[in-house]
Short mmCIF file of C-alpha atoms in Angstrom, two decimals:
data_model
loop_
_atom_site.label_atom_id
_atom_site.label_comp_id
_atom_site.label_asym_id
_atom_site.label_seq_id
_atom_site.Cartn_x
_atom_site.Cartn_y
_atom_site.Cartn_z
CA MET Z 62 0.11 -0.20 0.07
CA LYS Z 63 3.15 2.23 0.75
CA LYS Z 64 4.57 1.71 -2.54
CA ILE Z 65 0.91 2.59 -4.58
CA ALA Z 66 0.61 5.99 -2.28
CA LEU Z 67 4.34 6.90 -3.01
CA SER Z 68 3.64 6.12 -7.40
CA VAL Z 69 0.83 8.41 -7.00
CA LEU Z 70 2.43 10.91 -5.27
CA LEU Z 71 5.68 11.09 -7.86
CA LEU Z 72 2.86 10.99 -10.11
CA PHE Z 73 1.58 14.08 -9.68
CA ALA Z 74 5.18 15.58 -8.79
CA SER Z 75 6.33 14.91 -12.24
CA ILE Z 76 2.69 16.14 -13.58
CA GLY Z 77 3.07 19.11 -11.85
CA LEU Z 78 7.14 19.84 -12.97
CA ALA Z 79 5.55 18.98 -16.76
CA PHE Z 80 3.31 21.90 -16.78
CA ALA Z 81 6.12 24.06 -14.56
CA GLN Z 82 8.63 23.02 -17.79
CA SER Z 83 6.06 23.67 -19.97
CA ASP Z 84 5.33 27.16 -18.59
CA LEU Z 85 9.02 27.67 -18.85
CA GLN Z 86 9.08 26.73 -22.34
CA VAL Z 87 10.36 30.30 -24.88
CA LEU Z 88 8.48 30.61 -27.37
CA THR Z 89 9.83 33.88 -28.70
CA VAL Z 90 13.50 35.68 -28.53
CA ILE Z 91 13.85 39.76 -29.11
CA LYS Z 92 17.05 40.73 -29.98
CA TYR Z 93 16.67 44.79 -31.24
CA ASN Z 94 18.74 46.20 -28.27
CA LYS Z 95 19.09 43.28 -25.98
CA SER Z 96 17.98 39.42 -25.95
CA GLU Z 97 14.75 39.22 -24.14
CA SER Z 98 12.30 36.08 -24.15
CA ILE Z 99 8.49 35.80 -24.56
CA THR Z 100 7.72 32.32 -22.22
CA VAL Z 101 4.97 30.15 -22.17
CA LYS Z 102 4.05 31.61 -18.73
CA GLN Z 103 4.27 35.42 -20.00
CA LEU Z 104 1.90 34.79 -22.50
CA LYS Z 105 -0.37 33.30 -20.46
CA ALA Z 106 -0.94 36.49 -18.27
CA ARG Z 107 -0.98 38.83 -21.06
CA CYS Z 108 -4.08 36.23 -22.01
CA GLU Z 109 -5.55 35.92 -18.81
CA THR Z 110 -5.86 40.19 -18.82
CA TYR Z 111 -7.53 39.83 -22.05
CA GLN Z 112 -9.49 36.80 -21.15
CA LYS Z 113 -10.72 39.29 -17.87
CA GLN Z 114 -11.97 41.93 -20.02
CA MET Z 115 -13.22 39.85 -22.84
CA GLY Z 116 -15.03 37.22 -19.99
CA LYS Z 117 -14.47 34.56 -22.41
CA LYS Z 118 -11.11 32.00 -23.02
CA LEU Z 119 -9.35 32.56 -25.83
CA SER Z 120 -8.78 30.18 -28.69
CA VAL Z 121 -5.28 28.85 -29.78
CA GLU Z 122 -5.39 31.08 -32.99
CA GLU Z 123 -6.25 34.14 -31.19
CA ARG Z 124 -3.41 33.31 -28.64
CA LYS Z 125 -0.96 33.46 -31.45
CA MET Z 126 -2.32 36.80 -32.16
CA VAL Z 127 -1.65 37.78 -28.37
CA LEU Z 128 1.75 36.68 -28.86
CA LYS Z 129 2.67 38.66 -32.28
CA SER Z 130 1.02 41.54 -30.17
CA LEU Z 131 3.22 41.10 -26.99
CA THR Z 132 5.98 40.39 -29.62
CA GLU Z 133 5.74 43.94 -31.18
CA GLU Z 134 5.30 45.69 -28.08
CA ARG Z 135 8.63 43.88 -27.09
CA LEU Z 136 10.11 45.14 -29.68
CA ILE Z 137 8.82 48.73 -29.76
CA LEU Z 138 10.35 48.88 -25.70
CA GLN Z 139 13.62 47.97 -26.48
CA ALA Z 140 13.46 50.24 -29.86
CA ALA Z 141 12.89 53.04 -26.89
CA GLN Z 142 15.42 51.75 -24.81
CA LYS Z 143 17.68 52.16 -27.67
CA ALA Z 144 16.72 56.18 -28.02
CA GLY Z 145 17.08 56.64 -24.29
CA ILE Z 146 13.00 57.09 -23.50
CA THR Z 147 12.23 56.61 -19.87
CA ILE Z 148 8.97 57.51 -17.95
CA PRO Z 149 9.27 58.43 -14.18
CA ASP Z 150 7.55 56.41 -11.40
CA SER Z 151 5.75 59.46 -10.24
CA GLN Z 152 4.73 60.03 -13.86
CA VAL Z 153 3.06 56.59 -13.92
CA ASP Z 154 1.24 56.85 -10.43
CA GLN Z 155 -0.53 60.26 -11.56
CA TYR Z 156 -1.34 58.79 -14.69
CA PHE Z 157 -2.94 55.07 -13.03
CA MET Z 158 -4.18 57.13 -10.44
CA GLN Z 159 -6.56 59.30 -12.77
CA GLY Z 160 -7.80 56.29 -14.50
CA MET Z 161 -9.17 55.50 -11.29
CA SER Z 162 -10.51 58.46 -10.40
CA GLN Z 163 -12.51 59.17 -13.40
CA GLN Z 164 -13.44 55.57 -12.57
CA ILE Z 165 -15.19 56.55 -9.46
CA GLY Z 166 -15.76 60.05 -10.09
CA ALA Z 167 -14.00 61.66 -7.37
CA ASN Z 168 -9.92 62.76 -6.91
CA VAL Z 169 -8.47 60.51 -4.56
CA THR Z 170 -5.06 59.48 -3.64
CA GLU Z 171 -4.05 55.49 -3.20
CA LYS Z 172 -4.67 55.59 0.10
CA GLU Z 173 -7.79 57.25 0.40
CA LEU Z 174 -9.05 54.81 -2.97
CA ASN Z 175 -7.92 51.48 -0.79
CA GLU Z 176 -9.67 53.01 2.69
CA LEU Z 177 -12.68 53.63 0.15
CA LEU Z 178 -13.17 49.92 -1.31
CA LYS Z 179 -12.49 48.13 1.92
CA LYS Z 180 -15.04 49.87 3.59
CA GLN Z 181 -17.50 49.89 0.51
CA GLN Z 182 -16.56 46.77 -1.39
CA ASN Z 183 -14.67 45.30 1.35
CA MET Z 184 -11.56 44.40 -0.85
CA SER Z 185 -8.21 46.16 -1.21
CA LEU Z 186 -7.32 47.78 -4.97
CA ASP Z 187 -5.08 44.44 -5.23
CA GLU Z 188 -8.03 42.51 -5.43
CA LEU Z 189 -10.26 44.32 -7.52
CA LEU Z 190 -7.58 44.99 -10.63
CA GLN Z 191 -7.20 41.08 -10.20
CA GLN Z 192 -10.91 40.81 -10.50
CA GLN Z 193 -10.89 43.51 -13.35
CA VAL Z 194 -7.80 42.59 -15.14
CA GLY Z 195 -5.86 39.82 -13.47
CA MET Z 196 -2.51 41.97 -12.37
CA ASN Z 197 -1.76 43.31 -8.50
CA VAL Z 198 -1.48 47.08 -8.35
CA VAL Z 199 2.28 46.32 -8.97
CA GLU Z 200 2.20 44.60 -12.18
CA TYR Z 201 -0.35 47.31 -13.58
CA LYS Z 202 1.81 49.66 -13.00
CA ALA Z 203 4.63 48.26 -14.81
CA TYR Z 204 2.37 47.25 -17.74
CA LEU Z 205 1.05 51.04 -17.80
CA LYS Z 206 4.87 52.26 -17.62
CA ASN Z 207 5.49 49.98 -20.61
CA GLN Z 208 2.82 51.48 -22.77
CA LEU Z 209 3.46 54.85 -21.95
CA ILE Z 210 7.32 54.63 -22.71
CA ALA Z 211 5.91 52.76 -26.04
CA GLN Z 212 3.25 55.43 -26.32
CA GLN Z 213 6.34 58.36 -26.36
CA TYR Z 214 8.33 56.24 -28.58
CA ILE Z 215 6.07 56.69 -31.32
CA LEU Z 216 4.99 60.16 -30.82
CA GLN Z 217 8.58 60.76 -31.16
CA GLN Z 218 9.04 59.02 -33.84
CA LYS Z 219 6.00 60.21 -36.01
CA GLN Z 220 5.59 63.93 -34.56
CA ALA Z 221 5.55 66.09 -37.26
CA GLU Z 222 3.00 63.71 -39.46
CA LEU Z 223 0.94 63.57 -36.13
CA GLN Z 224 0.58 67.46 -35.61
CA LYS Z 225 -0.94 67.52 -39.32
CA VAL Z 226 -3.90 65.84 -38.43
CA ALA Z 227 -6.70 67.17 -37.81
CA PRO Z 228 -10.61 67.61 -38.48
CA THR Z 229 -11.75 69.80 -41.35
CA ASP Z 230 -14.85 72.56 -40.90
CA GLU Z 231 -16.83 70.45 -43.19
CA GLU Z 232 -15.92 67.23 -40.48
CA ILE Z 233 -16.93 69.46 -37.59
CA ARG Z 234 -20.04 70.85 -38.43
CA THR Z 235 -21.29 67.48 -40.10
CA PHE Z 236 -20.57 66.21 -36.58
CA TYR Z 237 -22.81 69.03 -34.84
CA GLU Z 238 -25.39 68.46 -37.44
CA SER Z 239 -25.57 64.80 -36.58
CA ASN Z 240 -25.41 65.32 -33.11
CA LYS Z 241 -27.41 68.29 -32.10
CA ALA Z 242 -29.35 67.01 -30.34
CA SER Z 243 -26.79 66.59 -27.42
CA PHE Z 244 -25.27 69.32 -26.83
CA VAL Z 245 -27.67 70.95 -24.32
CA TRP Z 246 -27.61 72.22 -20.86
CA ASN Z 247 -29.51 70.88 -18.12
CA ASP Z 248 -30.62 73.91 -15.90
CA MET Z 249 -27.36 74.00 -13.48
CA ILE Z 250 -26.38 76.14 -10.44
CA LYS Z 251 -23.23 77.15 -9.08
CA PHE Z 252 -22.51 76.71 -5.88
CA PHE Z 253 -19.52 77.82 -3.34
CA MET Z 254 -19.41 74.79 -0.82
CA ILE Z 255 -17.08 74.32 2.20
CA ILE Z 256 -16.44 70.82 3.30
CA VAL Z 257 -15.30 70.02 7.09
CA PRO Z 258 -14.20 66.49 7.11
CA LYS Z 259 -14.97 64.62 10.92
CA GLY Z 260 -11.93 62.58 11.18
CA ASP Z 261 -11.13 61.69 14.15
CA ASN Z 262 -12.85 64.16 16.37
CA ALA Z 263 -15.85 65.51 15.06
CA ASP Z 264 -16.84 68.07 17.75
CA LYS Z 265 -13.60 69.83 16.41
CA ALA Z 266 -14.88 69.86 13.00
CA LEU Z 267 -18.28 71.55 13.16
CA THR Z 268 -16.46 74.08 15.61
CA LYS Z 269 -14.45 74.09 12.57
CA ALA Z 270 -16.80 74.36 10.07
CA ASN Z 271 -19.30 76.67 12.32
CA ASP Z 272 -15.80 79.27 12.60
CA LEU Z 273 -15.91 79.24 8.60
CA ARG Z 274 -19.39 79.89 7.94
CA ASN Z 275 -19.61 82.97 10.54
CA LYS Z 276 -16.36 84.62 9.25
CA TYR Z 277 -18.23 84.36 5.64
CA VAL Z 278 -20.89 85.64 6.41
CA GLU Z 279 -20.02 88.36 9.03
CA LYS Z 280 -17.44 89.53 5.56
CA LYS Z 281 -14.57 88.76 7.63
CA LEU Z 282 -12.96 85.96 4.80
CA THR Z 283 -14.31 86.11 1.29
CA ALA Z 284 -14.68 82.88 -1.13
CA ASP Z 285 -11.37 83.19 -2.56
CA GLN Z 286 -9.46 83.47 0.94
CA ILE Z 287 -11.47 80.58 2.19
CA THR Z 288 -10.32 78.33 -0.99
CA VAL Z 289 -6.77 79.76 -0.83
CA GLN Z 290 -6.16 78.65 2.86
CA SER Z 291 -8.33 75.10 2.06
CA LYS Z 292 -5.02 74.47 0.38
CA ILE Z 293 -2.06 75.05 3.14
CA GLU Z 294 -1.37 71.65 4.15
CA GLY Z 295 -3.05 70.89 7.90
CA SER Z 296 -6.10 73.13 7.11
CA GLY Z 297 -8.52 70.42 7.90
CA TYR Z 298 -10.81 71.21 5.13
CA GLN Z 299 -11.83 71.95 1.33
CA ALA Z 300 -13.47 74.65 -0.10
CA GLY Z 301 -14.08 75.64 -4.22
CA GLU Z 302 -16.42 76.72 -6.48
CA LEU Z 303 -18.11 73.94 -8.54
CA LEU Z 304 -21.22 74.04 -11.13
CA LEU Z 305 -24.25 71.75 -11.08
CA PRO Z 306 -26.78 69.90 -13.96
CA LYS Z 307 -30.09 69.82 -11.50
CA THR Z 308 -30.22 65.65 -12.01
CA ASN Z 309 -29.79 63.17 -9.82
CA ILE Z 310 -26.45 62.36 -10.93
CA GLY Z 311 -25.38 65.98 -10.40
CA ALA Z 312 -26.68 65.88 -6.59
CA ASP Z 313 -24.81 62.02 -6.20
CA SER Z 314 -21.92 63.40 -7.21
CA ILE Z 315 -21.41 65.98 -3.94
CA GLY Z 316 -23.48 63.18 -1.56
CA MET Z 317 -26.39 65.46 -1.65
CA SER Z 318 -29.91 64.23 -2.22
CA TYR Z 319 -32.03 65.00 -5.25
CA GLN Z 320 -34.57 66.48 -2.93
CA GLY Z 321 -31.81 68.44 -1.49
CA LEU Z 322 -30.57 69.72 -4.53
CA LEU Z 323 -34.16 70.66 -5.53
CA LEU Z 324 -34.54 72.78 -2.75
CA LEU Z 325 -30.85 74.57 -3.19
CA PHE Z 326 -32.47 75.99 -6.59
CA GLY Z 327 -35.48 77.72 -5.14
CA LYS Z 328 -33.35 79.55 -3.10
CA ASP Z 329 -31.68 83.43 -4.35
CA GLU Z 330 -28.11 83.59 -5.09
CA GLY Z 331 -26.04 84.06 -1.68
CA PHE Z 332 -27.85 82.30 0.44
CA VAL Z 333 -26.05 80.83 2.64
CA THR Z 334 -26.75 77.31 4.39
CA ASP Z 335 -26.76 76.61 8.33
CA VAL Z 336 -23.57 73.88 8.61
CA GLN Z 337 -24.84 70.26 7.36
CA GLU Z 338 -23.82 67.28 8.57
CA THR Z 339 -23.31 64.21 7.19
CA SER Z 340 -21.49 60.81 8.27
CA ALA Z 341 -18.08 62.40 6.80
CA ASP Z 342 -18.11 65.54 7.40
CA TYR Z 343 -19.77 68.98 7.75
CA ARG Z 344 -20.54 71.44 5.01
CA ILE Z 345 -21.48 74.57 4.11
CA VAL Z 346 -23.06 75.49 0.78
CA VAL Z 347 -23.37 79.06 -0.69
CA VAL Z 348 -25.93 79.43 -3.76
CA GLY Z 349 -25.09 81.14 -6.48
CA LYS Z 350 -25.56 82.09 -10.13
CA LYS Z 351 -28.59 79.51 -12.13
CA TYR Z 352 -28.85 78.60 -15.62
CA ASP Z 353 -31.66 77.66 -17.30
CA ALA Z 354 -31.81 74.57 -20.10
CA LYS Z 355 -31.04 75.49 -23.37
CA MET Z 356 -30.40 73.73 -26.71
CA LEU Z 357 -26.67 74.56 -27.90
CA SER Z 358 -25.56 76.54 -31.07
CA ILE Z 359 -22.09 75.53 -32.52
CA SER Z 360 -21.16 79.10 -31.67
CA ASP Z 361 -22.61 78.88 -28.54
CA VAL Z 362 -19.77 77.79 -25.01
CA VAL Z 363 -20.10 74.04 -23.93
CA GLN Z 364 -20.52 75.30 -20.06
CA PRO Z 365 -21.32 78.52 -18.36
CA GLU Z 366 -18.38 81.15 -17.02
CA THR Z 367 -15.87 78.86 -20.32
CA THR Z 368 -14.60 80.23 -23.23
CA VAL Z 369 -14.67 77.10 -25.46
CA THR Z 370 -17.54 76.62 -27.96
CA VAL Z 371 -19.16 74.07 -29.42
CA TYR Z 372 -17.10 74.25 -32.02
CA GLU Z 373 -14.12 74.20 -30.65
CA TYR Z 374 -14.95 71.12 -28.51
CA ILE Z 375 -16.11 69.29 -31.59
CA ARG Z 376 -12.72 70.50 -33.13
CA SER Z 377 -10.49 69.30 -29.90
CA ASN Z 378 -12.62 65.73 -29.65
CA LEU Z 379 -12.52 65.09 -33.21
CA ALA Z 380 -8.53 65.84 -33.21
CA GLN Z 381 -7.61 63.58 -30.99
CA GLN Z 382 -10.19 60.61 -32.18
CA LYS Z 383 -7.63 61.33 -35.64
CA GLN Z 384 -4.54 61.11 -33.51
CA MET Z 385 -5.44 58.30 -31.60
CA LEU Z 386 -6.34 56.13 -34.86
CA TYR Z 387 -2.95 57.52 -36.80
CA VAL Z 388 -0.64 56.62 -33.42
CA GLN Z 389 -2.52 53.16 -34.04
CA GLN Z 390 -1.57 53.06 -37.61
CA ALA Z 391 2.02 54.41 -36.80
CA ALA Z 392 2.66 51.59 -33.75
CA GLN Z 393 2.00 49.13 -36.45
CA GLU Z 394 3.91 50.47 -38.81
CA ILE Z 395 6.91 50.96 -36.73
CA ALA Z 396 6.82 47.33 -35.21
CA ASP Z 397 6.19 46.17 -38.80
CA SER Z 398 9.53 47.79 -39.82
CA LEU Z 399 11.26 46.12 -36.70
CA ASN Z 400 9.53 42.61 -36.87
CA LYS Z 401 12.31 41.35 -38.77
CA PRO Z 402 14.46 37.38 -38.06
CA GLU Z 403 17.48 39.39 -37.23
CA TYR Z 404 15.19 40.69 -34.71
CA VAL Z 405 12.89 38.23 -33.90
CA GLU Z 406 13.90 34.44 -33.20
CA GLU Z 407 10.88 32.09 -33.53
CA LYS Z 408 11.62 29.25 -30.86
CA LYS Z 409 8.26 27.42 -31.78
CA SER Z 410 5.67 26.97 -34.87
CA GLY Z 411 3.20 25.20 -36.81
CA ALA Z 412 2.25 22.24 -34.54
CA ALA Z 413 4.60 22.23 -32.14
CA LEU Z 414 3.52 25.62 -31.26
CA ASP Z 415 -0.21 25.11 -31.23
CA LYS Z 416 0.39 22.17 -28.83
CA LEU Z 417 2.05 24.69 -26.26
CA LEU Z 418 -0.95 27.00 -26.86
CA ALA Z 419 -4.03 24.93 -26.22
CA TRP Z 420 -4.17 24.92 -22.62
CA GLU Z 421 -7.70 25.17 -21.36
CA THR Z 422 -9.37 26.29 -24.47
CA ASN Z 423 -12.67 25.02 -23.31
#
């Protein structure tokens, strides 16, 4: 019996070793600027990212496409490194947090985001990214850094051509006519808001909120002065102006009920609320100017109290779309020019490659 058990253990160990050896097999060697291997394990990791996003297993042919993409990405990165292009980690961190802040609709730090996720979803940022893209924070930032370096290289190589990419007047006006119904203002209201987080001492926060309200009402401090002082480290509060539409989304964006927003719409300009309490802070709202809903002509400004017209807004967005398309095309052109036998050695092909890529396709 012991011999049988030992045989079974040895069988499982050999199977595990076979899988490990398979994962370490080299599929492609990139050697434009240095020798760099792409293994089955690395390809699996990238495929897992795409599978998380697509919600399905990739076929063998799709995995071959991912391998080709990974090869081209490494070629461009090596070319960028040879050209001396680098991206500081601080820029990667900023880019990462901008993306995450856009997702949740508020500007937050990485620490604040972790705390928010723990409170609302009982998970860490690492766990969220693993769930969404199959990477933890460190891995995802490394991926972002490579993407930013590759993008910078492509922009450097095609800068002159990129500057010539611009929408025509006809394209801008055609876009406006086709989407005219979407260029509207909702009823909007301008606020000046002061927010004092409770932190560990709610009584102290309430005292500060009352003090700030009194100084504003008694004209000892202006809105601008309160805003400037809020930016000083350790001020203990935030302050600033914002423009909100009369919608549920507008109310939600500042943690206010829709009925509360409607009440403020009914107040005169200059009205100052009492100190209001939420679960996390104390706040004061000063009612500013209101704007009635309207359809926007192509020469109207996109948002009250700004200078950007609908025409300029459309031109900017169409230009970005055209530039993104051009960058994609340019990236493929550069990758094709680098993807040569002297720079890329395919270690596996044909049936041997298919066999290695056929992991759990069903």
